[in-house]
Amino acid sequence: AQRVTQPEKLLSVFKGAPVELKCNYSYSGSPELFWYVQYSRQRLQLLLRHISRESIKGFTADLNKGETSFHLKKPFAQEEDSAMYYCALRMNSGYSTLTFGKGTMLLVSP
Amino acid sequence: DAGVTQSPTHLIKTRGQQVTLRCSPKSGHDTVSWYQQALGQGPQFIFQYYEEEERQRGNFPDRFSGHQFPNYSSELNVNALLLGDSALYLCASSLAANTIYFGEGSWLTVV
């Protein structure tokens, strides 16, 4: 069965510091990986997906199939980045269902 | 476009009761999924509806059931509520396997 692991429950950094939120997955097929973000009192929203290879709000993530990882990175954290971040996997089955990790809370202090 | 809308936003039920949660998908979306998010956990997939049929189901007991209507809206029903059913219930919609959008969720507290 597929599984997504986010080893850190909380990541606390200072404004301007680099950020890396870790995500590892296990799935025997070829998955699609996503990062979702949930700001305080807001709905879960898509941040980025690996197939688009784009940068959103300064965040990037590269799928490393050898290490089965999809870490989220940002070179300079901003206070408005403080939120809950979830890594999610979608199997290459044609169904649009997601398997989520437990999430990492990112706190950016001034 | 209002996006995915869910109702009610909050509700409190007693153990053993039944609850119905409702979801209207984003305009143009034909696929609706439900997720349970317990405190401190990531969302867990309950089931997915497409063309008014349950297409896929996660590891949830039969107490959890659902329905999709011809207008693609959906309901989640939970019978014989347990304290452990207290959670945020999220509805998500998509068009086929494209981007998945989430609603704000329904907070269910079972006392």
mmCIF file of C-alpha atoms in Angstrom:
data_model
loop_
_atom_site.group_PDB
_atom_site.id
_atom_site.type_symbol
_atom_site.label_atom_id
_atom_site.label_comp_id
_atom_site.label_asym_id
_atom_site.label_seq_id
_atom_site.Cartn_x
_atom_site.Cartn_y
_atom_site.Cartn_z
ATOM 1 C CA ALA A 1 0.000 0.000 0.000
ATOM 2 C CA GLN A 2 1.110 3.551 -0.607
ATOM 3 C CA ARG A 3 2.409 5.666 2.252
ATOM 4 C CA VAL A 4 3.587 9.250 2.753
ATOM 5 C CA THR A 5 5.881 10.190 5.610
ATOM 6 C CA GLN A 6 6.582 13.677 6.872
ATOM 7 C CA PRO A 7 9.085 13.187 9.679
ATOM 8 C CA GLU A 8 8.794 16.636 11.250
ATOM 9 C CA LYS A 9 5.643 17.729 13.055
ATOM 10 C CA LEU A 10 7.010 21.237 13.538
ATOM 11 C CA LEU A 11 9.670 23.263 11.792
ATOM 12 C CA SER A 12 10.530 26.622 13.299
ATOM 13 C CA VAL A 13 12.803 29.064 11.446
ATOM 14 C CA PHE A 14 13.591 32.753 11.393
ATOM 15 C CA LYS A 15 12.540 35.050 8.596
ATOM 16 C CA GLY A 16 15.055 34.943 5.763
ATOM 17 C CA ALA A 17 16.347 31.477 6.656
ATOM 18 C CA PRO A 18 16.168 28.593 4.179
ATOM 19 C CA VAL A 19 13.390 26.072 4.627
ATOM 20 C CA GLU A 20 13.198 22.406 3.729
ATOM 21 C CA LEU A 21 10.120 20.354 4.594
ATOM 22 C CA LYS A 22 10.793 16.685 4.148
ATOM 23 C CA CYS A 23 8.516 14.173 2.455
ATOM 24 C CA ASN A 24 9.209 10.535 1.696
ATOM 25 C CA TYR A 25 6.855 8.128 0.036
ATOM 26 C CA SER A 26 6.467 4.459 -0.643
ATOM 27 C CA TYR A 27 4.602 3.227 -3.685
ATOM 28 C CA SER A 28 5.514 0.500 -6.098
ATOM 29 C CA GLY A 29 4.198 2.313 -9.147
ATOM 30 C CA SER A 30 4.834 5.750 -10.615
ATOM 31 C CA PRO A 31 3.115 8.281 -8.369
ATOM 32 C CA GLU A 32 2.127 11.866 -8.742
ATOM 33 C CA LEU A 33 3.280 13.999 -5.809
ATOM 34 C CA PHE A 34 1.766 17.179 -4.423
ATOM 35 C CA TRP A 35 2.255 19.717 -1.679
ATOM 36 C CA TYR A 36 -0.871 21.182 -0.128
ATOM 37 C CA VAL A 37 -0.865 24.117 2.284
ATOM 38 C CA GLN A 38 -3.373 25.139 4.900
ATOM 39 C CA TYR A 39 -3.092 28.667 6.263
ATOM 40 C CA SER A 40 -4.798 29.511 9.527
ATOM 41 C CA ARG A 41 -8.586 29.343 9.188
ATOM 42 C CA GLN A 42 -8.403 28.616 5.471
ATOM 43 C CA ARG A 43 -9.103 25.589 3.352
ATOM 44 C CA LEU A 44 -6.538 23.134 2.139
ATOM 45 C CA GLN A 45 -5.122 24.399 -1.142
ATOM 46 C CA LEU A 46 -2.711 23.057 -3.701
ATOM 47 C CA LEU A 47 0.735 24.609 -3.506
ATOM 48 C CA LEU A 48 2.484 22.690 -6.228
ATOM 49 C CA ARG A 49 2.652 19.373 -8.067
ATOM 50 C CA HIS A 50 5.728 17.625 -9.306
ATOM 51 C CA ILE A 51 4.633 17.289 -12.909
ATOM 52 C CA SER A 52 4.328 21.043 -13.371
ATOM 53 C CA ARG A 53 7.885 21.705 -12.131
ATOM 54 C CA GLU A 54 6.988 25.271 -11.284
ATOM 55 C CA SER A 55 7.793 27.558 -8.387
ATOM 56 C CA ILE A 56 4.888 28.865 -6.343
ATOM 57 C CA LYS A 57 5.424 31.602 -3.746
ATOM 58 C CA GLY A 58 9.138 30.859 -3.976
ATOM 59 C CA PHE A 59 8.682 27.186 -3.085
ATOM 60 C CA THR A 60 10.055 24.368 -5.221
ATOM 61 C CA ALA A 61 10.020 20.605 -4.892
ATOM 62 C CA ASP A 62 11.834 17.983 -6.912
ATOM 63 C CA LEU A 63 10.751 14.390 -7.156
ATOM 64 C CA ASN A 64 13.682 12.093 -6.420
ATOM 65 C CA LYS A 65 12.581 8.622 -7.440
ATOM 66 C CA GLY A 66 15.827 7.029 -6.253
ATOM 67 C CA GLU A 67 15.340 8.314 -2.721
ATOM 68 C CA THR A 68 11.520 8.284 -3.002
ATOM 69 C CA SER A 69 11.424 11.847 -1.731
ATOM 70 C CA PHE A 70 9.647 15.055 -2.618
ATOM 71 C CA HIS A 71 11.074 17.662 -0.266
ATOM 72 C CA LEU A 72 9.692 21.195 -0.314
ATOM 73 C CA LYS A 73 12.239 24.003 -0.327
ATOM 74 C CA LYS A 74 12.363 27.767 -0.130
ATOM 75 C CA PRO A 75 15.609 29.735 0.034
ATOM 76 C CA PHE A 76 14.299 32.611 2.174
ATOM 77 C CA ALA A 77 11.322 32.049 4.458
ATOM 78 C CA GLN A 78 8.738 34.779 5.013
ATOM 79 C CA GLU A 79 6.416 35.204 7.995
ATOM 80 C CA GLU A 80 3.407 34.670 5.729
ATOM 81 C CA ASP A 81 4.713 31.180 4.941
ATOM 82 C CA SER A 82 3.669 30.065 8.423
ATOM 83 C CA ALA A 83 1.109 27.331 7.830
ATOM 84 C CA MET A 84 0.484 23.612 7.876
ATOM 85 C CA TYR A 85 2.032 21.794 4.921
ATOM 86 C CA TYR A 86 0.901 18.388 3.696
ATOM 87 C CA CYS A 87 2.657 16.166 1.221
ATOM 88 C CA ALA A 88 0.306 13.951 -0.790
ATOM 89 C CA LEU A 89 0.572 11.155 -3.308
ATOM 90 C CA ARG A 90 -1.786 10.139 -6.071
ATOM 91 C CA MET A 91 -1.414 6.720 -7.577
ATOM 92 C CA ASN A 92 -1.145 6.408 -11.320
ATOM 93 C CA SER A 93 -4.475 4.612 -11.456
ATOM 94 C CA GLY A 94 -6.665 7.223 -13.066
ATOM 95 C CA TYR A 95 -8.539 7.840 -9.825
ATOM 96 C CA SER A 96 -8.183 11.219 -8.216
ATOM 97 C CA THR A 97 -7.670 10.101 -4.633
ATOM 98 C CA LEU A 98 -4.849 11.327 -2.445
ATOM 99 C CA THR A 99 -2.813 9.758 0.313
ATOM 100 C CA PHE A 100 -1.567 12.407 2.723
ATOM 101 C CA GLY A 101 1.245 12.612 5.190
ATOM 102 C CA LYS A 102 0.546 13.809 8.718
ATOM 103 C CA GLY A 103 1.712 17.299 7.918
ATOM 104 C CA THR A 104 4.429 19.678 9.081
ATOM 105 C CA MET A 105 3.668 22.952 10.806
ATOM 106 C CA LEU A 106 6.034 25.665 9.574
ATOM 107 C CA LEU A 107 6.484 28.615 11.913
ATOM 108 C CA VAL A 108 8.469 31.577 10.618
ATOM 109 C CA SER A 109 9.477 34.041 13.305
ATOM 110 C CA PRO A 110 10.450 37.659 12.668
ATOM 111 C CA ASP B 1 -17.358 30.288 -8.785
ATOM 112 C CA ALA B 2 -17.777 29.541 -5.081
ATOM 113 C CA GLY B 3 -15.534 26.526 -5.254
ATOM 114 C CA VAL B 4 -16.322 23.502 -3.133
ATOM 115 C CA THR B 5 -18.935 24.309 -0.516
ATOM 116 C CA GLN B 6 -19.807 22.210 2.513
ATOM 117 C CA SER B 7 -22.514 22.320 5.146
ATOM 118 C CA PRO B 8 -22.865 22.518 8.024
ATOM 119 C CA THR B 9 -19.583 24.080 9.126
ATOM 120 C CA HIS B 10 -19.859 22.851 12.706
ATOM 121 C CA LEU B 11 -22.101 20.397 14.472
ATOM 122 C CA ILE B 12 -22.303 18.472 17.715
ATOM 123 C CA LYS B 13 -23.853 15.027 17.941
ATOM 124 C CA THR B 14 -24.325 12.444 20.664
ATOM 125 C CA ARG B 15 -22.857 8.952 20.556
ATOM 126 C CA GLY B 16 -25.120 6.570 18.664
ATOM 127 C CA GLN B 17 -26.742 9.277 16.583
ATOM 128 C CA GLN B 18 -26.536 9.645 12.835
ATOM 129 C CA VAL B 19 -25.165 12.592 10.871
ATOM 130 C CA THR B 20 -25.406 13.801 7.273
ATOM 131 C CA LEU B 21 -22.868 16.163 5.776
ATOM 132 C CA ARG B 22 -23.347 17.875 2.435
ATOM 133 C CA CYS B 23 -21.062 18.986 -0.347
ATOM 134 C CA SER B 24 -21.450 20.928 -3.566
ATOM 135 C CA PRO B 25 -18.508 20.470 -5.916
ATOM 136 C CA LYS B 26 -16.739 23.171 -7.834
ATOM 137 C CA SER B 27 -18.580 24.099 -11.000
ATOM 138 C CA GLY B 28 -17.831 21.645 -13.799
ATOM 139 C CA HIS B 29 -16.441 18.938 -11.515
ATOM 140 C CA ASP B 30 -17.946 15.468 -11.713
ATOM 141 C CA THR B 31 -15.961 13.586 -9.085
ATOM 142 C CA VAL B 32 -16.430 14.019 -5.347
ATOM 143 C CA SER B 33 -14.290 12.509 -2.608
ATOM 144 C CA TRP B 34 -14.625 12.640 1.154
ATOM 145 C CA TYR B 35 -11.781 12.733 3.641
ATOM 146 C CA GLN B 36 -11.628 12.556 7.426
ATOM 147 C CA GLN B 37 -9.035 14.669 9.203
ATOM 148 C CA ALA B 38 -8.591 13.869 12.860
ATOM 149 C CA LEU B 39 -6.771 16.327 15.088
ATOM 150 C CA GLY B 40 -3.049 16.311 14.377
ATOM 151 C CA GLN B 41 -3.401 14.017 11.381
ATOM 152 C CA GLY B 42 -3.439 14.408 7.645
ATOM 153 C CA PRO B 43 -6.674 13.864 5.730
ATOM 154 C CA GLN B 44 -7.633 10.212 5.261
ATOM 155 C CA PHE B 45 -9.586 9.088 2.217
ATOM 156 C CA ILE B 46 -13.070 7.760 2.959
ATOM 157 C CA PHE B 47 -14.604 7.214 -0.482
ATOM 158 C CA GLN B 48 -15.076 8.694 -3.920
ATOM 159 C CA TYR B 49 -18.181 9.139 -6.033
ATOM 160 C CA TYR B 50 -18.399 9.390 -9.780
ATOM 161 C CA GLU B 51 -21.534 9.162 -11.928
ATOM 162 C CA GLU B 52 -23.585 8.594 -8.764
ATOM 163 C CA GLU B 53 -21.650 5.445 -7.907
ATOM 164 C CA GLU B 54 -19.099 4.773 -5.192
ATOM 165 C CA ARG B 55 -15.983 4.211 -7.240
ATOM 166 C CA GLN B 56 -13.349 3.746 -4.595
ATOM 167 C CA ARG B 57 -13.340 3.304 -0.855
ATOM 168 C CA GLY B 58 -10.749 3.729 1.854
ATOM 169 C CA ASN B 59 -10.405 1.773 5.057
ATOM 170 C CA PHE B 60 -13.582 2.942 6.779
ATOM 171 C CA PRO B 61 -16.405 0.820 8.216
ATOM 172 C CA ASP B 62 -19.817 0.457 6.636
ATOM 173 C CA ARG B 63 -21.176 2.995 9.115
ATOM 174 C CA PHE B 64 -19.782 5.511 6.648
ATOM 175 C CA SER B 65 -21.911 5.756 3.539
ATOM 176 C CA GLY B 66 -22.502 8.303 0.872
ATOM 177 C CA HIS B 67 -24.467 9.393 -2.093
ATOM 178 C CA GLN B 68 -23.955 11.479 -5.194
ATOM 179 C CA PHE B 69 -26.844 13.220 -6.880
ATOM 180 C CA PRO B 70 -27.368 13.894 -10.607
ATOM 181 C CA ASN B 71 -26.129 17.477 -10.113
ATOM 182 C CA TYR B 72 -22.855 15.982 -8.742
ATOM 183 C CA SER B 73 -23.469 17.176 -5.185
ATOM 184 C CA SER B 74 -22.833 14.620 -2.502
ATOM 185 C CA GLU B 75 -23.707 13.566 1.021
ATOM 186 C CA LEU B 76 -21.701 11.727 3.631
ATOM 187 C CA ASN B 77 -23.677 9.775 6.212
ATOM 188 C CA VAL B 78 -22.271 8.327 9.396
ATOM 189 C CA ASN B 79 -24.406 6.016 11.516
ATOM 190 C CA ALA B 80 -24.004 4.939 15.129
ATOM 191 C CA LEU B 81 -21.572 7.734 15.883
ATOM 192 C CA LEU B 82 -18.567 7.009 18.077
ATOM 193 C CA LEU B 83 -16.447 9.481 20.010
ATOM 194 C CA GLY B 84 -13.623 8.625 17.609
ATOM 195 C CA ASP B 85 -15.636 9.958 14.681
ATOM 196 C CA SER B 86 -14.996 13.483 15.936
ATOM 197 C CA ALA B 87 -12.989 15.124 13.163
ATOM 198 C CA LEU B 88 -12.962 17.587 10.313
ATOM 199 C CA TYR B 89 -14.685 16.094 7.284
ATOM 200 C CA LEU B 90 -13.409 17.411 4.000
ATOM 201 C CA CYS B 91 -15.061 17.220 0.634
ATOM 202 C CA ALA B 92 -12.905 17.400 -2.471
ATOM 203 C CA SER B 93 -13.923 17.677 -6.086
ATOM 204 C CA SER B 94 -12.199 17.291 -9.414
ATOM 205 C CA LEU B 95 -12.876 16.761 -13.075
ATOM 206 C CA ALA B 96 -11.602 13.286 -13.787
ATOM 207 C CA ALA B 97 -7.983 13.091 -12.558
ATOM 208 C CA ASN B 98 -7.231 16.781 -12.767
ATOM 209 C CA THR B 99 -6.480 19.165 -9.900
ATOM 210 C CA ILE B 100 -8.347 18.351 -6.706
ATOM 211 C CA TYR B 101 -10.010 21.209 -4.832
ATOM 212 C CA PHE B 102 -11.063 21.051 -1.195
ATOM 213 C CA GLY B 103 -13.904 22.603 0.736
ATOM 214 C CA GLU B 104 -13.474 24.256 4.111
ATOM 215 C CA GLY B 105 -14.797 21.200 5.862
ATOM 216 C CA SER B 106 -17.418 20.280 8.413
ATOM 217 C CA TRP B 107 -16.297 20.034 12.026
ATOM 218 C CA LEU B 108 -18.067 17.144 13.744
ATOM 219 C CA THR B 109 -17.885 16.757 17.504
ATOM 220 C CA VAL B 110 -19.353 13.607 19.047
ATOM 221 C CA VAL B 111 -20.085 13.799 22.777
#
